[in-house]
Short mmCIF file of C-alpha atoms in Angstrom, two decimals:
data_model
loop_
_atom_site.label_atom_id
_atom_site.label_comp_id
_atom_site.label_asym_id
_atom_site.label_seq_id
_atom_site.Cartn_x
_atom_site.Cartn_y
_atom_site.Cartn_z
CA UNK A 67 0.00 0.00 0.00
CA UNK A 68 1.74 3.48 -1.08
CA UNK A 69 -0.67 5.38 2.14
CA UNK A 70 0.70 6.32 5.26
CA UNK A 71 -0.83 7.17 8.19
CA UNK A 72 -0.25 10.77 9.33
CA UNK A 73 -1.51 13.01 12.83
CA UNK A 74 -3.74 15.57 11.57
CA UNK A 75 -4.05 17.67 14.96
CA UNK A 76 -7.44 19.32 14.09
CA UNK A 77 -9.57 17.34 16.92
CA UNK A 78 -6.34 16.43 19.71
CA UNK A 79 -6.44 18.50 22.37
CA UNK A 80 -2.77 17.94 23.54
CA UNK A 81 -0.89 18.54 20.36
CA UNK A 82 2.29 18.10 21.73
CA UNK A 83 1.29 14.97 23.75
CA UNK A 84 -0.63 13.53 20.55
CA UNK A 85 2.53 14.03 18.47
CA UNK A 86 5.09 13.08 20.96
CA UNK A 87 2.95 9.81 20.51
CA UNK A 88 2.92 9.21 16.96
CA UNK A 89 6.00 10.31 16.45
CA UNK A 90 7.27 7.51 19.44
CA UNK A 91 5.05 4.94 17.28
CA UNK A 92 6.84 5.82 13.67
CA UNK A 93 4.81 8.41 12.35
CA UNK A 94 6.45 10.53 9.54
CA UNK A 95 4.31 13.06 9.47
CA UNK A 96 2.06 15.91 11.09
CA UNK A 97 -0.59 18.02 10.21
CA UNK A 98 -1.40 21.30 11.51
CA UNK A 99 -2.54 24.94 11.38
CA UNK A 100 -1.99 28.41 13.17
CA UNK A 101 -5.63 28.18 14.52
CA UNK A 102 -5.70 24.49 15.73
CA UNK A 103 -5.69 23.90 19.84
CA UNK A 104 -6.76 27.41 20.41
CA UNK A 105 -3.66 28.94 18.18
CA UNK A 106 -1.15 27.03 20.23
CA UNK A 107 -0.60 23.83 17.46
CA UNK A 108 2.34 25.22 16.28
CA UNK A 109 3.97 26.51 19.74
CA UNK A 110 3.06 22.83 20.84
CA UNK A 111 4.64 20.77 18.17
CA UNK A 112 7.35 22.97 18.09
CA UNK A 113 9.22 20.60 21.22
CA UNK A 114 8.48 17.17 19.41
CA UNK A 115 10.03 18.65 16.00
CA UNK A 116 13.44 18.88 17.91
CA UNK A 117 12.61 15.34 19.35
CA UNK A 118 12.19 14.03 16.12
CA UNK A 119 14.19 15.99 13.48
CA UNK A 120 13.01 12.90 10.67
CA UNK A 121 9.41 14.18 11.64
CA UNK A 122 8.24 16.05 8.54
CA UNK A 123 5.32 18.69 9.53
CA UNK A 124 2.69 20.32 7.33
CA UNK A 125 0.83 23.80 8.48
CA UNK A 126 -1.61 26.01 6.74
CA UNK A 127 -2.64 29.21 5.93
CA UNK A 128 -6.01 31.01 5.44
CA UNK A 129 -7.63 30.82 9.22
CA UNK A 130 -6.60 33.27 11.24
CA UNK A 131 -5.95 32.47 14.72
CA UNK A 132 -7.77 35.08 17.88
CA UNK A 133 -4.35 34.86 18.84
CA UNK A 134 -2.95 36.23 15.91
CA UNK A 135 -5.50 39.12 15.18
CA UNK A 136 -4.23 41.59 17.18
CA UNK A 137 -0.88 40.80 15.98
CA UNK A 138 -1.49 40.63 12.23
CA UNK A 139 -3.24 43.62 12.32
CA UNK A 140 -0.92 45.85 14.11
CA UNK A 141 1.84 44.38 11.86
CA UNK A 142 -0.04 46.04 8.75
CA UNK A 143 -0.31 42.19 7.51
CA UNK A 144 -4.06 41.96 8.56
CA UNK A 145 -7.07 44.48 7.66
CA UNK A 146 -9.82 45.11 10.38
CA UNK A 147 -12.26 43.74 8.05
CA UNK A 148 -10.09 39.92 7.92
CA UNK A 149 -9.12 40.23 11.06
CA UNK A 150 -12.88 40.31 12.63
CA UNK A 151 -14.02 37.91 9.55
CA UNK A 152 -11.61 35.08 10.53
CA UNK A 153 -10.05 33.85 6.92
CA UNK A 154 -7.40 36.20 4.83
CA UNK A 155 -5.38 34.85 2.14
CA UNK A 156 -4.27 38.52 1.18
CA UNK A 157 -0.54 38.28 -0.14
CA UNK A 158 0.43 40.49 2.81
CA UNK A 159 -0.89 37.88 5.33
CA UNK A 160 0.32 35.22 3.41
CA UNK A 161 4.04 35.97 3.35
CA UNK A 162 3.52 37.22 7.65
CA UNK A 163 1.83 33.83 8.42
CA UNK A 164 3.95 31.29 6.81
CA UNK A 165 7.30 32.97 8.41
CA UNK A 166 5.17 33.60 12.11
CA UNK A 167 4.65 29.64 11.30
CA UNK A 168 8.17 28.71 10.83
CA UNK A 169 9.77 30.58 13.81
CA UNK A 170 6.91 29.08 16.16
CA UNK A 171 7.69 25.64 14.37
CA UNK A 172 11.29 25.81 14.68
CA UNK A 173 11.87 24.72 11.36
CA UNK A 174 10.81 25.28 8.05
CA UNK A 175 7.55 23.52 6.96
CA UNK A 176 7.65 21.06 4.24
CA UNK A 177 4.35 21.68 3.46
CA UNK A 178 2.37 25.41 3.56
CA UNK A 179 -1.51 24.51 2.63
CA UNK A 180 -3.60 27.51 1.58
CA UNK A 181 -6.85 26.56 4.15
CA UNK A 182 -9.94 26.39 2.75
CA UNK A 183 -9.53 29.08 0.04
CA UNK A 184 -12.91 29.08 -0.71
CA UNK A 185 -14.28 30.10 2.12
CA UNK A 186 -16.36 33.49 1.52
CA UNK A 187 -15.50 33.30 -1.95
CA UNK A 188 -17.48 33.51 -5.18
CA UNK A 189 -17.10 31.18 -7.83
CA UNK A 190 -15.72 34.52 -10.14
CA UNK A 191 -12.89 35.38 -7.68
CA UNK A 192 -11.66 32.38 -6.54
CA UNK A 193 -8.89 32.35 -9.45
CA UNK A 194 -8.00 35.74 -8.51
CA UNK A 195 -7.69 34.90 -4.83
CA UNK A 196 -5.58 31.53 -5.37
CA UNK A 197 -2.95 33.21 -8.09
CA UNK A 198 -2.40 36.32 -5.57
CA UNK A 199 -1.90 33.73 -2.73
CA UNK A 200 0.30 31.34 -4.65
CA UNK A 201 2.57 34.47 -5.70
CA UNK A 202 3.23 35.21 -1.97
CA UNK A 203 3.87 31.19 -1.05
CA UNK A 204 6.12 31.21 -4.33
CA UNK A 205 8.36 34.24 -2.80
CA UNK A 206 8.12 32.28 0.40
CA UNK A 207 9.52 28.94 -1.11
CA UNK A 208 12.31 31.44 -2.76
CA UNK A 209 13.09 32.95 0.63
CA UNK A 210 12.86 29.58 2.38
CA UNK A 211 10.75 30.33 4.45
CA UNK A 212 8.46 27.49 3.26
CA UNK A 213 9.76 24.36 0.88
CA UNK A 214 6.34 23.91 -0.68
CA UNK A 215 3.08 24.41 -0.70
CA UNK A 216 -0.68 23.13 -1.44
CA UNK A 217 -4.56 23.17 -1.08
CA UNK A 218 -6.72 22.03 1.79
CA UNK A 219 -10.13 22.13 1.24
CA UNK A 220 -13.34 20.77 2.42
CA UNK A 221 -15.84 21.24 -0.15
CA UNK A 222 -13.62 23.07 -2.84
CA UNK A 223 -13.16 19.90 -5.17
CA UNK A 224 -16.75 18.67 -3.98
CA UNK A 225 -18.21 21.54 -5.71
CA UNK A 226 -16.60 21.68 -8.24
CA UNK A 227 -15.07 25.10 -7.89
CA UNK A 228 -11.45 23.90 -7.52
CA UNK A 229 -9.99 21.18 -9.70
CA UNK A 230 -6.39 20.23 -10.54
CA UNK A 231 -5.87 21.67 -13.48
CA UNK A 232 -7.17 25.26 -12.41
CA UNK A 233 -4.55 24.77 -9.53
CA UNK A 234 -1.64 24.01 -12.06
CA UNK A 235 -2.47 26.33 -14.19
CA UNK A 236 -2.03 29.05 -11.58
CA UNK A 237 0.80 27.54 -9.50
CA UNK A 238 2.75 28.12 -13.34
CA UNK A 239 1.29 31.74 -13.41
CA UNK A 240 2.94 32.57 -10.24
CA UNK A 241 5.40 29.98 -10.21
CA UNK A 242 7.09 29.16 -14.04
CA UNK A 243 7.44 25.19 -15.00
CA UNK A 244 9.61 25.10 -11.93
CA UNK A 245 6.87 25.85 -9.40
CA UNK A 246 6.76 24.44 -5.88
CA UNK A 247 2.33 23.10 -5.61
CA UNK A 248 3.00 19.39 -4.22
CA UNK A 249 -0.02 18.36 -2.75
CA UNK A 250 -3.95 18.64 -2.23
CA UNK A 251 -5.78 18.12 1.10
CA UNK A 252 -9.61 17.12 1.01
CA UNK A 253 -11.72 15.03 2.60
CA UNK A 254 -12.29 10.84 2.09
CA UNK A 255 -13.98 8.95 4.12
CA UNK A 256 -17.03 6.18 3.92
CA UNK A 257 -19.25 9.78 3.46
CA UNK A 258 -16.64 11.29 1.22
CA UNK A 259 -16.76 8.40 -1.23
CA UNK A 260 -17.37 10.52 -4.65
CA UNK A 261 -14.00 10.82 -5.03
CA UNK A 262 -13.06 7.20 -4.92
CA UNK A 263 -16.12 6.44 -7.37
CA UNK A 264 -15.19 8.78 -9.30
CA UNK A 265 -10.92 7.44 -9.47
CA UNK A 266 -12.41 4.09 -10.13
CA UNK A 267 -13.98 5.28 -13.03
CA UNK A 268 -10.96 7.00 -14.35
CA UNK A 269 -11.52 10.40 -13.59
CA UNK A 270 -11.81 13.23 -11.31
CA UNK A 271 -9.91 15.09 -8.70
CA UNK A 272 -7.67 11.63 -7.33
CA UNK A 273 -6.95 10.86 -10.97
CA UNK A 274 -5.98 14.60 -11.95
CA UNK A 275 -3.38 14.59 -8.50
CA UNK A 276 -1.62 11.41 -9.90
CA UNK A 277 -0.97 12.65 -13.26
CA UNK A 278 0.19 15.82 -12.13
CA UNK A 279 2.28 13.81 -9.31
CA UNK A 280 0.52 15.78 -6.29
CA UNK A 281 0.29 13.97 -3.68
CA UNK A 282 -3.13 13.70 -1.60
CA UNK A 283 -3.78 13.83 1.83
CA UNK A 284 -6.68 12.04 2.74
CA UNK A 285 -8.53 14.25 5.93
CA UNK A 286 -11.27 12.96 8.24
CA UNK A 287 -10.91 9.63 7.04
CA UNK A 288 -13.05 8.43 10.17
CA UNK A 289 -15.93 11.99 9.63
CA UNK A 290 -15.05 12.84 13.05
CA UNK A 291 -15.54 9.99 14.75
CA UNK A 292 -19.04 9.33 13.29
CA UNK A 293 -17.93 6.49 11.17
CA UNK A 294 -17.75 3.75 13.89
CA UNK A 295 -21.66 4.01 14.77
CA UNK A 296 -22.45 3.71 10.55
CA UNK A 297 -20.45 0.54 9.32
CA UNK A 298 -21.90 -2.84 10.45
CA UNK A 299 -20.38 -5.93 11.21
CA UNK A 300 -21.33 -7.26 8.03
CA UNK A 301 -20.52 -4.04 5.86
CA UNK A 302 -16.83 -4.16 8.07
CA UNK A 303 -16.59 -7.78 6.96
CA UNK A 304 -17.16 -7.40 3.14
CA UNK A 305 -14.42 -4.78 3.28
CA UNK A 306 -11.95 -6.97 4.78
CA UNK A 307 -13.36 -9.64 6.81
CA UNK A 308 -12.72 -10.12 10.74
CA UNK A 309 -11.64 -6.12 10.66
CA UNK A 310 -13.29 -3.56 13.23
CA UNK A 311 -15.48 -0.66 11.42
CA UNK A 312 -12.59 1.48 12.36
CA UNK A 313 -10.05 -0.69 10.37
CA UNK A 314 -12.09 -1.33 7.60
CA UNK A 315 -13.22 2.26 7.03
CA UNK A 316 -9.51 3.43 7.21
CA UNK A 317 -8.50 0.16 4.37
CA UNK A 318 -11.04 2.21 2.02
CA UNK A 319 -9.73 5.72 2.45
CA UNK A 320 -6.03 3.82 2.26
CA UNK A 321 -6.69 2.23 -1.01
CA UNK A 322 -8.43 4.98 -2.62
CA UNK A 323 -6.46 5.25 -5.75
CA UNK A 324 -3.69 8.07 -5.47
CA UNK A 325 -4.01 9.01 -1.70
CA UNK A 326 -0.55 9.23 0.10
CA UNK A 327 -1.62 10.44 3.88
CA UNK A 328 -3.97 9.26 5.62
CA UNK A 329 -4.72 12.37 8.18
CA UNK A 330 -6.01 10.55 11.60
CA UNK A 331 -6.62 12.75 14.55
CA UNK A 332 -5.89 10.96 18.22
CA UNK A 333 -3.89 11.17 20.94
CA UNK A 334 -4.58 7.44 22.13
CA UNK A 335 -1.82 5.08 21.30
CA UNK A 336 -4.14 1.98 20.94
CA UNK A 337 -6.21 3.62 18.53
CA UNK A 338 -2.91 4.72 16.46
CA UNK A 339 -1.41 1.40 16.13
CA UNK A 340 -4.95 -0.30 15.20
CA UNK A 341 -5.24 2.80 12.33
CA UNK A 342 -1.17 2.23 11.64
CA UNK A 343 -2.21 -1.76 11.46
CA UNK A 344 -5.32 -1.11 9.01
CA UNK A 345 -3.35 1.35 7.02
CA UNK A 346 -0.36 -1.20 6.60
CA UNK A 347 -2.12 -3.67 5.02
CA UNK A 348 -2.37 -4.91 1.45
CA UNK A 349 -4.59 -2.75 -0.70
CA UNK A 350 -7.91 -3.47 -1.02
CA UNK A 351 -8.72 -4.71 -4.98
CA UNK A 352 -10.87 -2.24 -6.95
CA UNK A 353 -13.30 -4.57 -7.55
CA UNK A 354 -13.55 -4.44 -3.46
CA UNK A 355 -13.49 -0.82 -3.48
CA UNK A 356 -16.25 -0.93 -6.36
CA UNK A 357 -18.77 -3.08 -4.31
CA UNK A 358 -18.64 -0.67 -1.10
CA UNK A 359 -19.34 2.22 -3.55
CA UNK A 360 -22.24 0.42 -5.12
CA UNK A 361 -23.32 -0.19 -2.02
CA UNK A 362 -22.80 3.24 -0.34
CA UNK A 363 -23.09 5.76 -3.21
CA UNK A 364 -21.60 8.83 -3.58
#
C-alpha cells in the first residue's frame, strides 16, 4: 500500500502529547494549522520537532488564529475587516503567516496549505484569490521560508469550484514550469466516497493529482468519529473480513487510488497502532473498493 498514516491535529487536544505519541510509534508526518488547539498547534509541536528531526510537519494558511489578530493587524499584515471575519489569504498575510509559522515551528515547513480558500469566496474570484496567494507562497519557497506548498479544502473539489488543473495552471502563473504546488488536502472517508467512485472510473480530482504527481492527503478519514456508529459488522466484513469498522473504514480511504496520507486525529496510542495496522495492510482490490461504492453511493 503506497498510504501512510499521518496526525492531523485538528480534533487532539494535547498537540504536543498527541505528536510526541505518533512520532514515538513511527509516524512521519504531522498536520497542523496556526488556529488548531486554540492557536497554540504550532507553539506545541514545536518541542516534538526537535525530538524528532526525521518528523516532517505540514501547516496552513487562510484561518486566522484570535491569537494572531491583534498581531497581524498591528503588523499592517491583517485588515480590520479579515481580522474580525476570521479567513485572509491577502498576499500580505500570506508571506507574515507562513514565516510567524516557521519561527513558532522551529523549522521550516515542508508543506504550507492555503486553508480552505474558498471560504467566503465567489465562484468569479476564486482564481483571482488563489494566483495572488500562490505568488506570496512562491516568494516564500524562494526565501525559504516554506519548501512547498498546497490546497486544503473541504468542499472546494466537492463543488466543483477547484480542480487540478485550475490549480496548475495558476501555481505556473505565479510559479514558471519550476513551481513548488505538491499536494492537495480534502476530505475521504465512507461519506466522502465521490471521489473514490469517481478514481475508479478514471476520472476526477484523485486521478488529476496522480498525473500531475501531487500527492493527496486524505482528511477525516473516520468523519469525526461518526464512522464507527455507521459501518456494520457485516458491511466491516465485506471490506476486509474479521476487521473492526474502524479498520475497515480506514483500508477504504487507504486504497483509494492516489491518496498518500492518511490524516487521523488521536492522541490514544491503541487507537494509532490499530489505524497504523489497518493502514499497513495490502490494498484493497478495486473490484472491493467498487462493491462498497455500489453499495454506499456517492
Amino acid at each position: 500500500m503506497t498510504a501512510r498514516l499521518g496526525l492531523g491535529t485538528y480534533r487532539c487536544l494535547d498537540v504536543c502529547e498527541a505528536a510526541a505519541m505518533a512520532a514515538s510509534q513511527g509516524a512521519d508526518w504531522v498536520d497542523t494549522a496556526p488556529n488548531y488547539e486554540s492557536g497554540q498547534a504550532e507553539n506545541s509541536l514545536a518541542m516534538v520537532l526537535g525530538m524528532y528531526p526525521d518528523l516532517h510537519v505540514s501547516t496552513k494558511v487562510g484561518f486566522v488564529a484570535d491569537s494572531a489578530k491583534r498581531l497581524g493587524v498591528q503588523a499592517g499584515a491583517l485588515s480590520a475587516e479579515d481580522a474580525e471575519r476570521g479567513h485572509c489569504l491577502a498576499p500580505d498575510y500570506v508571506g507574515w503567516q507562513v514565516a510567524r509559522s516557521k519561527r513558532r515551528l522551529g523549522r521550516t515547513p515542508d508543506l504550507v496549505f492555503l486553508h480552505n480558500p474558498e471560504h467566503h469566496c465567489a465562484s468569479e474570484e476564486i482564481a483571482d484569490r488563489l494566483l495572488v496567494a500562490f505568488l506570496a507562497l512562491e516568494e516564500a519557497c524562494s526565501n525559504g521560508t516554506i519548501s512547498a506548498y498546497g490546497v486544503a479544502t473541504w468542499r472546494g473539489f466537492s463543488s466543483g469550484l477547484l480542480d487540478v488543473g485550475t490549480l496548475l495552471e495558476l501555481a505556473s502563473k505565479a510559479g514558471g514550469p519550476q513551481h513548488h504546488l505538491r499536494a492537495i488536502q480534502l476530505p475521504i472517508s465512507m461519506v466522502h466516497l465521490a471521489p473514490v467512485a469517481h478514481a475508479l472510473d478514471g476520472y476526477g480530482v484523485l486521478v488529476d493529482a496522480v498525473e500531475a504527481e501531487l500527492e493527496v492527503f486524505a482528511s477525516a478519514p473516520l468523519h469525526g468519529g461518526e464512522i464507527t456508529g455507521m459501518i456494520t459488522q457485516e458491511l466491516s466484513d465485506l471490506i476486509r473480513p474479521g476487521s473492526t469498522p474502524v479498520q475497515s473504514a480506514l483500508a477504504v480511504v487507504a486504497s483509494a487510488p492516489g491518496v498518500r496520507r492518511v490524516l487521523l486525529s488521536t492522541g490514544n496510542r491503541e487507537h494509532w497502532r490499530q489505524a497504523a495496522d489497518a493502514v499497513g495492510q495490502p490494498p484493497l482490490s478495486r473490484e472491493t473498493l467498487r462493491r462498497i461504492t455500489d453499495v454506499l453511493g456517492t
